[in-house]
Coordinates of C-alpha atoms in Angstrom, one line a residue:
X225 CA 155.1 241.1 283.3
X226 CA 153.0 238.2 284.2
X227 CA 150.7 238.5 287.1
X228 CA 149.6 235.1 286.9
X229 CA 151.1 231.7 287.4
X230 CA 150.3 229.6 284.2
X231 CA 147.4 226.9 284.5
X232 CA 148.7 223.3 284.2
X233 CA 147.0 221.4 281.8
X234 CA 144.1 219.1 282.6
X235 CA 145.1 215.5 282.8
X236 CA 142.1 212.7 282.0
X237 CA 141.7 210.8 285.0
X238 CA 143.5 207.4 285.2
X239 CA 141.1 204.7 284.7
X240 CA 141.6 201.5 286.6
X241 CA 140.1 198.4 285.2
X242 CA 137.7 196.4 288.1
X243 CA 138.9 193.3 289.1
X244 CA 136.9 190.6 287.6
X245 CA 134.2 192.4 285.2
X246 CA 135.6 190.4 282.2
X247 CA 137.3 193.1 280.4
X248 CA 140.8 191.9 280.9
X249 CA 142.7 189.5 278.2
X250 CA 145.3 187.8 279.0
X251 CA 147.6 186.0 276.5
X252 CA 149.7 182.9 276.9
X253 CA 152.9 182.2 275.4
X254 CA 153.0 179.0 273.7
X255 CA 156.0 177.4 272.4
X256 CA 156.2 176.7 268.4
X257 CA 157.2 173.8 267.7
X258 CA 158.7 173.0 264.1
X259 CA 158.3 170.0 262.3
X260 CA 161.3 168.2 260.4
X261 CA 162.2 168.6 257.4
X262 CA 160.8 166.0 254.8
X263 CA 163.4 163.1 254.2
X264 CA 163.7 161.3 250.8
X265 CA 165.0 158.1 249.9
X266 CA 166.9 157.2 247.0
X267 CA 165.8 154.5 245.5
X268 CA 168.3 152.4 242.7
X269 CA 166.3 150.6 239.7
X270 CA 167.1 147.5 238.3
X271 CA 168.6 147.5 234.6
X272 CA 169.3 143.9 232.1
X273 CA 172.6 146.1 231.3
X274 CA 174.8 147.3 234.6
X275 CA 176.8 144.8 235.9
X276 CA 176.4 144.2 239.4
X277 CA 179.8 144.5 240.8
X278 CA 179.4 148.3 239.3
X279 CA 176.3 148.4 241.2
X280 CA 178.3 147.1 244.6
X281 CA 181.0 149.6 243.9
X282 CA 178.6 152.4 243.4
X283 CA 176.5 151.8 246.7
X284 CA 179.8 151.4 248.5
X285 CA 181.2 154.9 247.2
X286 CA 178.3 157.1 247.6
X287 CA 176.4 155.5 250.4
X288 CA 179.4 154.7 252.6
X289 CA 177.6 150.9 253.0
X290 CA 180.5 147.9 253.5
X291 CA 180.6 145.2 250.8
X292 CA 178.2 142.8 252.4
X293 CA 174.9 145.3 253.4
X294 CA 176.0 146.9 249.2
X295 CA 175.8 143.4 248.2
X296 CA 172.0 142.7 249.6
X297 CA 171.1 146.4 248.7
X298 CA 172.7 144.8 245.2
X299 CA 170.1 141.6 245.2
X300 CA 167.1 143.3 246.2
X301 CA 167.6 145.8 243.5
X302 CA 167.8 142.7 241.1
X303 CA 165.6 140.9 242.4
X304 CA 162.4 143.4 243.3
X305 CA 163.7 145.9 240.5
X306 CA 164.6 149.0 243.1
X307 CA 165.9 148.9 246.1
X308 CA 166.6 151.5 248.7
X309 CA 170.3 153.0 249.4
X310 CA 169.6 155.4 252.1
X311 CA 167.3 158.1 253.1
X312 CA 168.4 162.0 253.3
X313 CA 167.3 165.4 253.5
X314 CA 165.8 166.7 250.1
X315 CA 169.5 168.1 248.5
X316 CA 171.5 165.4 250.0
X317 CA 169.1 163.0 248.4
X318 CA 169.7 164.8 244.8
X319 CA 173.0 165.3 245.2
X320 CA 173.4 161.2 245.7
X321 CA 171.1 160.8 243.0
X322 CA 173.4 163.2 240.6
X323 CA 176.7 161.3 242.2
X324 CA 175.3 157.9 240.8
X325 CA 173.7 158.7 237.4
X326 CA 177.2 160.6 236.5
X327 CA 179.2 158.1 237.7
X328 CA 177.0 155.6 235.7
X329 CA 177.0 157.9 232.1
X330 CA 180.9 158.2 232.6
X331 CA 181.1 154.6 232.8
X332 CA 178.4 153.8 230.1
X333 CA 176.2 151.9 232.1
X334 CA 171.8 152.5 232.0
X335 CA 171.7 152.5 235.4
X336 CA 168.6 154.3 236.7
X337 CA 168.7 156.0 240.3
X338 CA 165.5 158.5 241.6
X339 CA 164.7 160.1 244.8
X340 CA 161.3 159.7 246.5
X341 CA 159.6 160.9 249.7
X342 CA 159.3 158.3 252.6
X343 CA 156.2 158.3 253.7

């Protein structure tokens, strides 16, 4: 039998830091902040070949724009060569983009449409 009680273990003495001898850090939480996403716009370009009640009917379809604001989308793209139909998020822009040139091969029209980034 035992005749002695077992030794407890030694324990390394706690060590408290002193207030203010610069050996504390103390981190802040700062909020991150995200930026938005990039938008493009897609941009309709000016042909000698697509009529331009097509062109009306297309920006009305696929940029949900009433006959009047499709029909001066309609002259700018005549007259300045491109004009501007909306601006989107990066797919949405492509998928409008896709929307119009199939619409304008299944009609057999040239009409050009591209998506850009806005600056």
């Amino acid at each position: 039998m035992a005749t002695r009680n077992p030794s407890k273990p030694a324990t390394p003495p706690a060590h408290k830091p002193a207030g203010g001898d610069g050996d504390s850090v103390v981190l802040e939480r700062r909020p991150q902040k995200t930026a938005p996403p990039q938008m493009f716009q897609v941009v309709m370009l000016n042909d000698d070949y697509t009529p331009m009640e097509f062109v009306i009917v297309v920006i009305q379809e696929f940029f949900n724009k009433d006959r009047e604001t499709a029909t001066q989308i309609m002259l700018k793209i005549h007259l300045d060569g491109r004009g501007i139909c909306g601006v989107y998020s990066r797919d949405m822009a492509a998928t409008k983009v896709n929307q119009v040139m199939e619409a304008a091969h299944q009609a057999g029209h040239p009409l050009q449409c591209v998506s850009e980034p806005v600056e």
